[in-house]
Structure formats: C-alpha cells, structure tokens
Amino acid sequence: MKKNTSKNSGCGNADDAENIIGELKRAYKAINALQKTPSHRKIVLDVERKLRTQKEKTQNPSI
C-alpha cells in the first residue's frame, strides 16, 4: 500500500482552527458594529429607495 506522506493532510492543527475561529468572530463583531453607523443607515435607505422605484417602474410601465 502507498502511504500518505503529505504533512498538510486533514484540517490542520487545533491552534490554526482556533485562530481562524477567533478572526471570524472579530470580523462578525466588526460588521455588526458597522451596521449601527449613520453612514450605513444612509446607504441602506438609498438602496431601498432605488429598489422601490425600480419595482414601481416594472409594475407600471406606462409611467
């Protein structure tokens, strides 16, 4: 039988997994904090307004 000689087989060691999970948690917290900023709210309102006007145009093509 052929032996697997690759050192990178599997998911990696537990320290790497813990580091990745920690980075993901920090990124998630940063994204959630960003959602509470006034600039984010302004962007969301602009996007919602544009989507609403686009939807109205498709429902009433004669306008």
Tab-separated table of C-alpha atoms in Angstrom:
chain	number	residue	atom	x	y	z
A	1	MET	CA	0.000	0.000	0.000
A	2	LYS	CA	1.014	3.565	-0.610
A	3	LYS	CA	1.500	5.715	2.487
A	4	ASN	CA	0.267	9.262	2.675
A	5	THR	CA	3.390	11.361	3.195
A	6	SER	CA	1.711	14.742	2.934
A	7	LYS	CA	2.217	16.859	6.040
A	8	ASN	CA	-0.806	19.053	5.224
A	9	SER	CA	-3.394	16.301	5.216
A	10	GLY	CA	-6.556	16.833	7.213
A	11	CYS	CA	-7.887	20.102	8.549
A	12	GLY	CA	-4.675	21.322	10.154
A	13	ASN	CA	-3.874	21.543	13.813
A	14	ALA	CA	-6.197	22.790	16.536
A	15	ASP	CA	-4.277	26.057	17.040
A	16	ASP	CA	-4.887	27.098	13.433
A	17	ALA	CA	-8.585	26.295	13.740
A	18	GLU	CA	-8.859	28.325	16.948
A	19	ASN	CA	-7.079	31.275	15.328
A	20	ILE	CA	-9.398	31.167	12.327
A	21	ILE	CA	-12.487	30.986	14.554
A	22	GLY	CA	-11.196	33.934	16.579
A	23	GLU	CA	-10.639	36.002	13.438
A	24	LEU	CA	-14.120	35.165	12.159
A	25	LYS	CA	-15.672	36.222	15.467
A	26	ARG	CA	-13.813	39.542	15.373
A	27	ALA	CA	-14.890	40.142	11.772
A	28	TYR	CA	-18.505	39.329	12.637
A	29	LYS	CA	-18.446	41.804	15.534
A	30	ALA	CA	-16.905	44.485	13.303
A	31	ILE	CA	-19.588	44.002	10.651
A	32	ASN	CA	-22.347	44.206	13.254
A	33	ALA	CA	-20.825	47.389	14.698
A	34	LEU	CA	-20.674	48.926	11.214
A	35	GLN	CA	-24.385	48.302	10.692
A	36	LYS	CA	-25.148	50.712	13.534
A	37	THR	CA	-23.337	53.677	11.984
A	38	PRO	CA	-25.231	56.576	10.372
A	39	SER	CA	-23.449	56.132	7.042
A	40	HIS	CA	-24.580	52.517	6.836
A	41	ARG	CA	-28.168	53.563	7.511
A	42	LYS	CA	-27.951	56.194	4.759
A	43	ILE	CA	-26.655	53.620	2.275
A	44	VAL	CA	-29.431	51.187	3.207
A	45	LEU	CA	-32.086	53.874	2.781
A	46	ASP	CA	-30.673	54.842	-0.627
A	47	VAL	CA	-30.673	51.235	-1.794
A	48	GLU	CA	-34.216	50.661	-0.534
A	49	ARG	CA	-35.403	53.823	-2.306
A	50	LYS	CA	-33.794	52.737	-5.583
A	51	LEU	CA	-35.273	49.246	-5.311
A	52	ARG	CA	-38.711	50.689	-4.595
A	53	THR	CA	-38.579	52.986	-7.640
A	54	GLN	CA	-37.348	50.124	-9.824
A	55	LYS	CA	-40.191	47.910	-8.594
A	56	GLU	CA	-42.731	50.662	-9.281
A	57	LYS	CA	-41.387	51.087	-12.823
A	58	THR	CA	-41.753	47.368	-13.567
A	59	GLN	CA	-45.300	47.278	-12.162
A	60	ASN	CA	-46.407	50.429	-14.026
A	61	PRO	CA	-44.503	50.544	-17.319
A	62	SER	CA	-46.703	53.356	-18.696
A	63	ILE	CA	-45.330	55.904	-16.212
